[in-house]
mmCIF file of C-alpha atoms in Angstrom:
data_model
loop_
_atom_site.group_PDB
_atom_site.id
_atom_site.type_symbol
_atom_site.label_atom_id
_atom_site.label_comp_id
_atom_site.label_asym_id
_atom_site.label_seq_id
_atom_site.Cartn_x
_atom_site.Cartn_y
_atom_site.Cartn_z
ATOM 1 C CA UNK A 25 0.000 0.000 0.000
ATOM 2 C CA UNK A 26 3.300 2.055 0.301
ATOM 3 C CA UNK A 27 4.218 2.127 -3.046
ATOM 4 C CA UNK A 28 0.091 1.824 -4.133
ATOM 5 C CA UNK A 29 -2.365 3.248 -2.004
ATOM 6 C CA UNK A 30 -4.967 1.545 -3.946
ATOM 7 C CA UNK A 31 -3.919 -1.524 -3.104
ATOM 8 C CA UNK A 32 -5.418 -0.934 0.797
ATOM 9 C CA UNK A 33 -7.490 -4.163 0.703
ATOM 10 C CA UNK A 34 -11.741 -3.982 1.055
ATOM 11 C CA UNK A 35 -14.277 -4.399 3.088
ATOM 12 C CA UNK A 36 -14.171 -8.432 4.733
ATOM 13 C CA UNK A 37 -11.531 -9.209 1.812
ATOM 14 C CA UNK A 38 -9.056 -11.846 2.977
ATOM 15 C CA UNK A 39 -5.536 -10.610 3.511
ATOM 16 C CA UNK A 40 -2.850 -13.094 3.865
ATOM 17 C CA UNK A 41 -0.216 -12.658 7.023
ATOM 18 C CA UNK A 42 1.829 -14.152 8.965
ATOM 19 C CA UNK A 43 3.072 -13.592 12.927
ATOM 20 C CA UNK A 44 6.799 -12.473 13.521
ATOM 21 C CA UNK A 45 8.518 -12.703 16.392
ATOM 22 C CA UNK A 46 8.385 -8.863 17.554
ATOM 23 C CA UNK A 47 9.786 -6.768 20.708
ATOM 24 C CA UNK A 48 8.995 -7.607 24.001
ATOM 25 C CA UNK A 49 5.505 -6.427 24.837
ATOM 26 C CA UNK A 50 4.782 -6.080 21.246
ATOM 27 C CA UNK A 51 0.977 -5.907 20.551
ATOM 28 C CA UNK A 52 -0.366 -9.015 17.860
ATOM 29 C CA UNK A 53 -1.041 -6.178 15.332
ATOM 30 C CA UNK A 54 2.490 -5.222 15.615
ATOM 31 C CA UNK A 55 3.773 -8.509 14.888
ATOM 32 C CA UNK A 56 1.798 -9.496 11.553
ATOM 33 C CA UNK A 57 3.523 -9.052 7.912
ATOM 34 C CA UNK A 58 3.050 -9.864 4.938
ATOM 35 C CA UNK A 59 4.241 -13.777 4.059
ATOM 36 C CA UNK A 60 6.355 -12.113 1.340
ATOM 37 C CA UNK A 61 8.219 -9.827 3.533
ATOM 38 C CA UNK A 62 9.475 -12.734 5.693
ATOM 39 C CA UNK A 63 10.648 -15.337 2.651
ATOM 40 C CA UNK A 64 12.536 -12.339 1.193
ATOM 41 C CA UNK A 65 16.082 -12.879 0.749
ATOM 42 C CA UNK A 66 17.040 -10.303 3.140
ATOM 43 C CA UNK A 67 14.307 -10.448 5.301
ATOM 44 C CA UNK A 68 15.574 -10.234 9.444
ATOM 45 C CA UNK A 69 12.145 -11.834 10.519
ATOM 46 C CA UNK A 70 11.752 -14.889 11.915
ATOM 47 C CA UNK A 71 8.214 -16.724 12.153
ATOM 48 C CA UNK A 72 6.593 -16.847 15.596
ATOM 49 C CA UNK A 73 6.725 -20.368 15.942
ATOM 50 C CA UNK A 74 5.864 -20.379 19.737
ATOM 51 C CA UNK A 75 2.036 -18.404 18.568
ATOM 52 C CA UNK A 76 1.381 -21.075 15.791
ATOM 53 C CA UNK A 77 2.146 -23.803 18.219
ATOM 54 C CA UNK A 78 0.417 -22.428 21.084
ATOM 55 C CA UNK A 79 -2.574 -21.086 19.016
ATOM 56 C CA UNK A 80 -3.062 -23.827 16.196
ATOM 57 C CA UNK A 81 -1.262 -26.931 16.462
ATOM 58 C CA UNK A 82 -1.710 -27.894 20.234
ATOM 59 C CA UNK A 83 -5.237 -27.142 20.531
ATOM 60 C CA UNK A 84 -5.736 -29.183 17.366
ATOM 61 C CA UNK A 85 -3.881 -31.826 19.131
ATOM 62 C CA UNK A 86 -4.985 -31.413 22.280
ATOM 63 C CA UNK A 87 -8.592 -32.570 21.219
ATOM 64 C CA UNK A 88 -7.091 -36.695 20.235
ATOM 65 C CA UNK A 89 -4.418 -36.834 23.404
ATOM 66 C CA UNK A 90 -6.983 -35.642 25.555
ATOM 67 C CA UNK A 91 -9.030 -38.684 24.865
ATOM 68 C CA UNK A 92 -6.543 -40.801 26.623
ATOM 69 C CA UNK A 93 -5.908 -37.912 29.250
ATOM 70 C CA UNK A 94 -2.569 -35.938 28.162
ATOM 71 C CA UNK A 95 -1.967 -32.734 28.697
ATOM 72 C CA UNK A 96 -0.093 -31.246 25.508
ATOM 73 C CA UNK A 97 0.166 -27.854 27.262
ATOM 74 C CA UNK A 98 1.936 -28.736 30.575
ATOM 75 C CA UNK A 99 4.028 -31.139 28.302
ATOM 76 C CA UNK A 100 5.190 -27.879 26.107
ATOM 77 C CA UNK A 101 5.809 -25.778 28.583
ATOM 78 C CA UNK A 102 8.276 -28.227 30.446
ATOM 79 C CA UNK A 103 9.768 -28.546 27.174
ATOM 80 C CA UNK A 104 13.480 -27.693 26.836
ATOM 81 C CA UNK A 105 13.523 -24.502 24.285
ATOM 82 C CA UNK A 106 16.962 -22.579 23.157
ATOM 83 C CA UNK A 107 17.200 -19.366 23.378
ATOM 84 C CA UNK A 108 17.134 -17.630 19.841
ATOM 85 C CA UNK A 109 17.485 -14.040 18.593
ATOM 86 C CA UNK A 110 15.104 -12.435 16.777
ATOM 87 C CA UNK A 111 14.090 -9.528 15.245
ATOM 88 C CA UNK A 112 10.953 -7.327 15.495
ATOM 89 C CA UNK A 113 9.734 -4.444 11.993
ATOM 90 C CA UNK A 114 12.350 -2.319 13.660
ATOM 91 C CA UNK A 115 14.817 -4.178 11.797
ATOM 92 C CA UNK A 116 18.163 -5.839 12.915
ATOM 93 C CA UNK A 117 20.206 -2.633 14.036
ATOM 94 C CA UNK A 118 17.586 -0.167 14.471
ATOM 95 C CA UNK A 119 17.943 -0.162 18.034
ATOM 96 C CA UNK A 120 21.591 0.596 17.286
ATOM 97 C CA UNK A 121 22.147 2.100 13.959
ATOM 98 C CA UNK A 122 25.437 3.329 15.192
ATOM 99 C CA UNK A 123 26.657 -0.791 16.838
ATOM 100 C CA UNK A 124 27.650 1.803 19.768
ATOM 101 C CA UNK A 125 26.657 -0.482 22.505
ATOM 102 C CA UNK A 126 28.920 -3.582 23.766
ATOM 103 C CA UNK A 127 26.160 -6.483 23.087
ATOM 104 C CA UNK A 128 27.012 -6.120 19.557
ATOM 105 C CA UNK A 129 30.315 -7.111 19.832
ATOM 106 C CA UNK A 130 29.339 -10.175 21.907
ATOM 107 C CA UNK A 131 26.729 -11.589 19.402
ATOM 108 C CA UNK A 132 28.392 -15.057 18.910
ATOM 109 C CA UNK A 133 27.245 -17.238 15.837
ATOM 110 C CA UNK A 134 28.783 -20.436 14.404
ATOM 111 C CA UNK A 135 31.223 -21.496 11.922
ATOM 112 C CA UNK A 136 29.783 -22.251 8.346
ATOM 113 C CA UNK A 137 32.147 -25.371 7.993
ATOM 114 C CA UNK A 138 32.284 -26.919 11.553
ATOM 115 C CA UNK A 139 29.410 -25.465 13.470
ATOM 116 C CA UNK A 140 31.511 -24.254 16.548
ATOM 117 C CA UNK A 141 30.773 -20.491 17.865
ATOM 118 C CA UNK A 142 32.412 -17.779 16.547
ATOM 119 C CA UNK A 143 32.160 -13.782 17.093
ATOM 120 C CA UNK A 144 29.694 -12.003 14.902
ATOM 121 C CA UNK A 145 31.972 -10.214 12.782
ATOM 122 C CA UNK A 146 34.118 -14.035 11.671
ATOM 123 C CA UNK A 147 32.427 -16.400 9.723
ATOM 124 C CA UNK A 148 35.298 -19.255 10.723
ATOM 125 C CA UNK A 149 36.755 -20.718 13.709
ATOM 126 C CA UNK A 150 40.040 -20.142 14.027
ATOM 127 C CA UNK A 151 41.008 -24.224 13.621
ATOM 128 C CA UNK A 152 39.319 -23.609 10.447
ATOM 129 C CA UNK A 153 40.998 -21.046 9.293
ATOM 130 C CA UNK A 154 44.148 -22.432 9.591
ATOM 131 C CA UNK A 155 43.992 -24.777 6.680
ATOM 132 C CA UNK A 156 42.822 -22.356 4.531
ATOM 133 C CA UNK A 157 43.169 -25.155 0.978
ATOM 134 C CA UNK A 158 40.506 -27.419 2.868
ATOM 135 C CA UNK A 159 38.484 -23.751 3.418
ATOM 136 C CA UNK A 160 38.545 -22.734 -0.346
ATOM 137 C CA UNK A 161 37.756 -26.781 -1.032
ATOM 138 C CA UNK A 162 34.712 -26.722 1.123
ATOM 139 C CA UNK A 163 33.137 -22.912 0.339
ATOM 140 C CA UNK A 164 33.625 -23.635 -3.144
ATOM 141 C CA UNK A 165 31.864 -26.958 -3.128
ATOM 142 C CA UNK A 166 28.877 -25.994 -1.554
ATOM 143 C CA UNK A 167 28.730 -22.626 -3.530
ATOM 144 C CA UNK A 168 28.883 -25.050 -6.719
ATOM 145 C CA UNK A 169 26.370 -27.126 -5.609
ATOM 146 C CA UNK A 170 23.890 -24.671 -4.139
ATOM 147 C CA UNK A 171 24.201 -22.928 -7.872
ATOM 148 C CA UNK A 172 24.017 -26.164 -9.467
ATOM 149 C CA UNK A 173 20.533 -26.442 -7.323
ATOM 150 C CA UNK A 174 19.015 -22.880 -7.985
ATOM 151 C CA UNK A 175 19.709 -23.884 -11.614
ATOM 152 C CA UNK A 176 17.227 -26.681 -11.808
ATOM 153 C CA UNK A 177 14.681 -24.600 -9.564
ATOM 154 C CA UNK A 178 14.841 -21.564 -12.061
ATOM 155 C CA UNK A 179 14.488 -24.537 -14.934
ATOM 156 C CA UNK A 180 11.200 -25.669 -12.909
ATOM 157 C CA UNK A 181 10.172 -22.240 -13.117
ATOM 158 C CA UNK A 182 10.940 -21.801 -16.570
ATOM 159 C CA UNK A 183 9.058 -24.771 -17.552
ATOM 160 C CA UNK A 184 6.068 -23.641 -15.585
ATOM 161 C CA UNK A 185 5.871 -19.923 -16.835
ATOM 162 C CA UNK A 186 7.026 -18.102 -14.161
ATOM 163 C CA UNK A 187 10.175 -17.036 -14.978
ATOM 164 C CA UNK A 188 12.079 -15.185 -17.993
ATOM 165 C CA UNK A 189 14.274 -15.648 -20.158
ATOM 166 C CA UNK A 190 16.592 -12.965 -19.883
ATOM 167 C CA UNK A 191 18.873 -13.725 -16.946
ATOM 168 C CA UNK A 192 19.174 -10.568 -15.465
ATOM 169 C CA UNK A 193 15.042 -9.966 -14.925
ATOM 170 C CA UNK A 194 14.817 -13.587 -12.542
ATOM 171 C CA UNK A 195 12.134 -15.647 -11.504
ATOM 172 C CA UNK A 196 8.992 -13.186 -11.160
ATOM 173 C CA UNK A 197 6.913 -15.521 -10.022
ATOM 174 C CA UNK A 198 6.084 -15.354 -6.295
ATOM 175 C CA UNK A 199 3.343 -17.550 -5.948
ATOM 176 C CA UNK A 200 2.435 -18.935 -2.075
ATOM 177 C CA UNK A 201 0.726 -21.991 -2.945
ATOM 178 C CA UNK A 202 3.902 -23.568 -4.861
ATOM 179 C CA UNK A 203 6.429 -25.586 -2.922
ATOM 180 C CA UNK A 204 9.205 -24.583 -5.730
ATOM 181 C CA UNK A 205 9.002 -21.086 -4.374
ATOM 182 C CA UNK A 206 9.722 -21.758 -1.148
ATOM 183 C CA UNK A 207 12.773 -24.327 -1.932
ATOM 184 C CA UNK A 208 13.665 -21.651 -4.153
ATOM 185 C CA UNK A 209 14.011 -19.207 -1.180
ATOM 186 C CA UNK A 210 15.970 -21.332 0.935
ATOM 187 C CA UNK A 211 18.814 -22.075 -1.698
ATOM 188 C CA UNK A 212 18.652 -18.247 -2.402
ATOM 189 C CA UNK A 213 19.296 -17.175 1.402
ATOM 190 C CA UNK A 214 21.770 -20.256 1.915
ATOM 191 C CA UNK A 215 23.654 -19.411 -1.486
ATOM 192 C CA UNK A 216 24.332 -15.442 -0.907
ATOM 193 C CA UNK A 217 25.608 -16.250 2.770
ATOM 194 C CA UNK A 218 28.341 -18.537 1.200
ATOM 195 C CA UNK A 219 28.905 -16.195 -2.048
ATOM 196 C CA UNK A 220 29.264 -13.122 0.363
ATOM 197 C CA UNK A 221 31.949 -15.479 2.720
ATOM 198 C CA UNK A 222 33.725 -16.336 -0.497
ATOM 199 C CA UNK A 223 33.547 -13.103 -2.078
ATOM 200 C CA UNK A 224 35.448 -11.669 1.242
ATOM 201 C CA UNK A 225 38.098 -14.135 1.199
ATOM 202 C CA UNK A 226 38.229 -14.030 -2.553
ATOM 203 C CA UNK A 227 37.727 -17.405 -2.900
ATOM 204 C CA UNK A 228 35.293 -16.957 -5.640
ATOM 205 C CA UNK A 229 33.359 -14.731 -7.758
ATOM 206 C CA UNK A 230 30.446 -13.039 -6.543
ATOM 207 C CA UNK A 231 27.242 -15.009 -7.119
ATOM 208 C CA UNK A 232 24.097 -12.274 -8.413
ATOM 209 C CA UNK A 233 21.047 -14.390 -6.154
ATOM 210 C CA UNK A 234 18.778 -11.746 -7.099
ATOM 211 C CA UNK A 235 19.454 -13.039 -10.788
ATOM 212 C CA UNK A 236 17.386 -15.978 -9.669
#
């Protein structure tokens, strides 16, 4: 509705949206997007996967265990959960547009060949980096076959009508209801984090996702 104000949707019309995690003591309204805003390459959301499972999956299943008398919501809550990060509309840094304050220093993720934890600004461990053939060996691989794999989505796509010929235009289509799209998606978001890594180490060309 930004970019088209005629676009605002009617009267009972059916607007599709999904639930983000959002700041603490965020409001429901404040946590809703639109489904295309979250699978965007980009995108710093994260579903709400404690709402879906708490509003529509354990009451669904509540109704068949509670037959034989379990209690799917005392079972949850004991549950075991890791603590994640997430990110509310304000965006990732908008809290912090300058990274003045010391937590950003300390966010810790892992290594994208070995798993262990690493500082936020690294993308290897430092056993990792070490043997840096067996690094070039491995980025390069995966890059390879992640391309290899957006390749035969695009030809899906191709074959299907949603997506053109010329390579610089892409895949236009965006439709929610195919399964392509979504694997689509997930190759794009996995293949940029390696081609950025590689890119930075000059391992290997720059990969243009948004090509596909």
């Amino acid at each position: 509705m930004r970019a088209d104000p005629r676009a605002e949707p009617r009267y009972a019309e059916r607007v599709p949206y999904v639930v983000i995690h959002g700041e603490p003591g965020a409001r429901l309204v404040d946590m809703v997007v639109d489904p295309l805003e979250i699978l965007a390459v980009n995108s710093p959301y994260r579903l709400n996967d404690l709402y879906y499972i708490n509003k529509q999956i354990i009451p669904a299943l509540q109704r068949v265990f509670g037959l034989v008398g379990g209690d799917l919501n005392r079972w949850f809550s004991e549950m075991p959960r890791p603590a994640r990060e997430a990110f509310g509309k304000c965006g990732v840094h908008a809290l912090n547009p300058q990274r003045t304050r010391i937590d950003y220093y300390y966010l810790s993720k892992h290594c994208i060949l070995c798993g262990e934890l690493v500082q936020a600004s690294t993308h290897l461990c430092s056993k990792c980096s070490e043997n840096k053939t067996a690094v070039v060996a491995a980025i390069t691989g995966r890059t390879s076959k992640l391309e290899r794999e957006m390749q035969h989505l695009v030809a899906i796509c191709r074959h299907c009508g949603g997506g053109d010929w010329l390579v610089e235009s892409g895949v236009k289509c965006n439709s929610l209801a195919c399964l392509v799209f979504y694997e689509r998606r997930k190759v794009q978001k996995e293949l940029q984090g390696l081609s950025a890594v590689a890119t930075d180490k000059g391992f290997y060309p720059k990969c243009m996702v948004e090509w596909f």
